[in-house]
XYZ file of C-alpha atoms in Angstrom:
179
model
C -87.319 16.615 -142.263
C -84.489 18.156 -140.241
C -85.117 15.830 -137.309
C -84.907 12.752 -139.508
C -81.687 14.046 -141.054
C -80.187 14.685 -137.623
C -81.370 11.273 -136.493
C -79.235 9.706 -139.215
C -76.218 11.989 -138.892
C -75.784 11.759 -135.114
C -75.535 7.937 -134.950
C -73.137 7.871 -137.936
C -70.948 10.526 -136.346
C -71.022 8.573 -133.067
C -69.698 5.436 -134.764
C -66.974 7.331 -136.619
C -65.327 8.519 -133.413
C -61.916 7.040 -132.650
C -61.758 4.380 -129.920
C -61.529 5.598 -126.349
C -57.973 6.406 -125.336
C -56.857 6.936 -128.938
C -54.969 10.187 -129.308
C -53.678 11.752 -132.509
C -50.127 13.106 -132.338
C -50.234 16.724 -131.169
C -48.428 18.092 -134.188
C -51.004 16.643 -136.583
C -52.947 19.897 -136.243
C -50.252 21.705 -138.213
C -49.391 18.780 -140.481
C -51.599 17.115 -143.038
C -53.665 14.156 -141.880
C -52.394 12.166 -144.880
C -49.415 10.736 -143.014
C -51.102 10.057 -139.694
C -50.597 6.301 -140.158
C -46.808 6.693 -140.225
C -44.750 6.237 -137.082
C -43.592 9.520 -135.511
C -40.006 8.973 -136.750
C -41.237 8.306 -140.269
C -43.407 11.432 -140.049
C -40.352 13.407 -139.000
C -38.306 11.980 -141.885
C -41.047 12.798 -144.394
C -41.429 16.261 -142.894
C -37.711 17.020 -143.282
C -37.798 15.710 -146.860
C -40.750 17.973 -147.664
C -39.116 20.990 -146.028
C -36.177 20.299 -148.345
C -38.586 20.368 -151.292
C -40.081 23.643 -150.031
C -36.598 25.081 -149.862
C -36.073 24.488 -153.587
C -38.951 26.768 -154.596
C -38.401 30.529 -154.565
C -41.677 31.534 -152.865
C -41.317 28.978 -150.064
C -37.558 28.772 -149.616
C -36.167 29.106 -146.115
C -34.662 32.368 -145.028
C -31.414 32.654 -143.094
C -33.094 32.778 -139.665
C -35.201 29.687 -140.415
C -32.180 27.722 -141.613
C -30.314 28.680 -138.430
C -33.241 27.641 -136.254
C -33.603 24.276 -138.037
C -29.926 23.574 -137.530
C -30.199 24.498 -133.841
C -33.095 22.057 -133.403
C -31.440 19.200 -135.297
C -27.768 19.588 -134.284
C -27.970 17.748 -130.919
C -29.550 14.754 -132.656
C -26.670 14.216 -135.058
C -24.649 12.537 -132.299
C -27.405 10.676 -130.418
C -27.940 7.155 -131.670
C -31.413 6.628 -130.235
C -34.611 8.633 -130.494
C -37.982 7.895 -128.911
C -41.303 8.511 -130.623
C -42.060 11.325 -128.184
C -38.729 13.011 -128.950
C -39.421 12.804 -132.686
C -42.853 14.389 -132.099
C -41.239 17.270 -130.208
C -38.701 17.815 -132.983
C -41.502 17.877 -135.571
C -43.453 20.396 -133.472
C -40.386 22.616 -133.170
C -39.583 22.403 -136.890
C -43.183 23.160 -137.820
C -43.190 26.218 -135.551
C -40.301 27.720 -137.533
C -42.218 27.637 -140.826
C -44.311 30.553 -142.048
C -48.031 30.126 -142.726
C -47.358 30.094 -146.477
C -44.754 27.345 -146.040
C -47.113 25.267 -143.859
C -49.853 25.469 -146.494
C -47.442 24.335 -149.196
C -46.105 21.579 -146.918
C -49.629 20.231 -146.450
C -50.092 20.193 -150.223
C -46.856 18.236 -150.654
C -47.892 15.754 -147.963
C -50.624 14.544 -150.294
C -47.821 12.996 -152.385
C -47.020 10.739 -149.432
C -50.623 9.648 -148.886
C -50.687 5.964 -148.098
C -46.883 5.818 -147.760
C -45.909 3.216 -145.191
C -42.299 2.447 -145.947
C -41.944 -1.285 -146.523
C -45.643 -2.120 -146.692
C -46.573 -1.500 -143.059
C -45.829 -3.690 -140.056
C -47.030 -6.892 -141.713
C -44.607 -6.417 -144.625
C -41.572 -5.698 -142.469
C -39.046 -8.065 -141.042
C -38.679 -8.257 -137.277
C -35.174 -6.814 -137.644
C -36.561 -3.764 -139.465
C -39.290 -3.261 -136.857
C -36.719 -3.460 -134.041
C -34.391 -1.059 -135.833
C -37.155 1.505 -136.375
C -37.944 1.536 -132.642
C -34.501 2.948 -131.792
C -33.575 4.649 -135.066
C -32.680 8.341 -135.148
C -33.075 9.812 -138.676
C -30.205 12.260 -138.087
C -27.662 9.671 -136.896
C -25.628 7.637 -139.394
C -27.458 4.287 -139.794
C -24.209 2.311 -140.026
C -23.504 3.197 -136.384
C -26.112 0.721 -135.088
C -25.356 -2.935 -134.407
C -29.003 -3.683 -135.349
C -28.362 -2.171 -138.781
C -26.225 -5.153 -139.803
C -29.195 -7.527 -139.450
C -31.269 -5.625 -142.038
C -31.514 -6.736 -145.654
C -29.057 -5.130 -148.063
C -31.964 -3.277 -149.736
C -33.112 -1.812 -146.411
C -29.531 -0.850 -145.538
C -29.095 0.903 -148.887
C -32.411 2.751 -148.453
C -31.522 3.962 -144.945
C -28.045 5.034 -146.059
C -29.403 6.959 -149.059
C -32.082 8.751 -147.061
C -29.549 9.656 -144.395
C -27.186 11.014 -147.059
C -30.066 13.078 -148.488
C -30.832 14.537 -145.046
C -27.162 15.364 -144.446
C -26.952 17.130 -147.829
C -30.017 19.136 -146.856
C -28.452 20.090 -143.513
C -25.294 21.132 -145.341
C -27.364 23.376 -147.641
C -29.078 24.949 -144.612
C -25.716 25.473 -142.929
C -24.463 27.418 -145.946
C -27.620 29.530 -145.968
C -27.411 30.223 -142.227
C -24.010 31.901 -142.517
C-alpha cells in the first residue's frame, strides 16, 4: 500500500517542480508566497504599505529604533530616480530584517489581502508605457520627476502620485517616531 502511494506521490511532486533555472526571490522566505507573482518593486511597495498597516496596531507598531532603521534604509532612495529589481530585493530584505518575529507573522497574514494583486491586470493588461515606466521606477522617488511618467494615462499618473504621497506620509510618521 505504501509503495503504491509513494509511486503516485513521487511523479506528481516531480512534475510540480519549477522549471530549471527558475529562482524565487531570496526574501520570499520571510515574506508570504501570496505576492510572489508581483515584480520586486511592486513587492517592495506592498511591503511598505503593509508595514504602515502594522504600525497602526498597538501590538505590532514600530518602536523608535525600528523607525530609525527604516528611515536609514530608505533615505538614500528618496533622491535616486532609478531602481533595479535587485536593488528593490535588497531593500525588502533589509526592511524585513528590522521587523520582529511577531511583526513578520502579522505581515504574512496581511499579505493574504494582496493575494492575486497584479496592479493593472498583469503584463497583458498594461500599456507599453506603463511597462517601461515600471522597469526604472523607484517607489520612493516622486513619480512626476520622470520624463516617462508623462506618457502614462491620467489614471495611472494619479495612482502613482497617490501611492507615493501615502509612502511619504508614512515616512513622515516614522521620522516623528524616530526622534
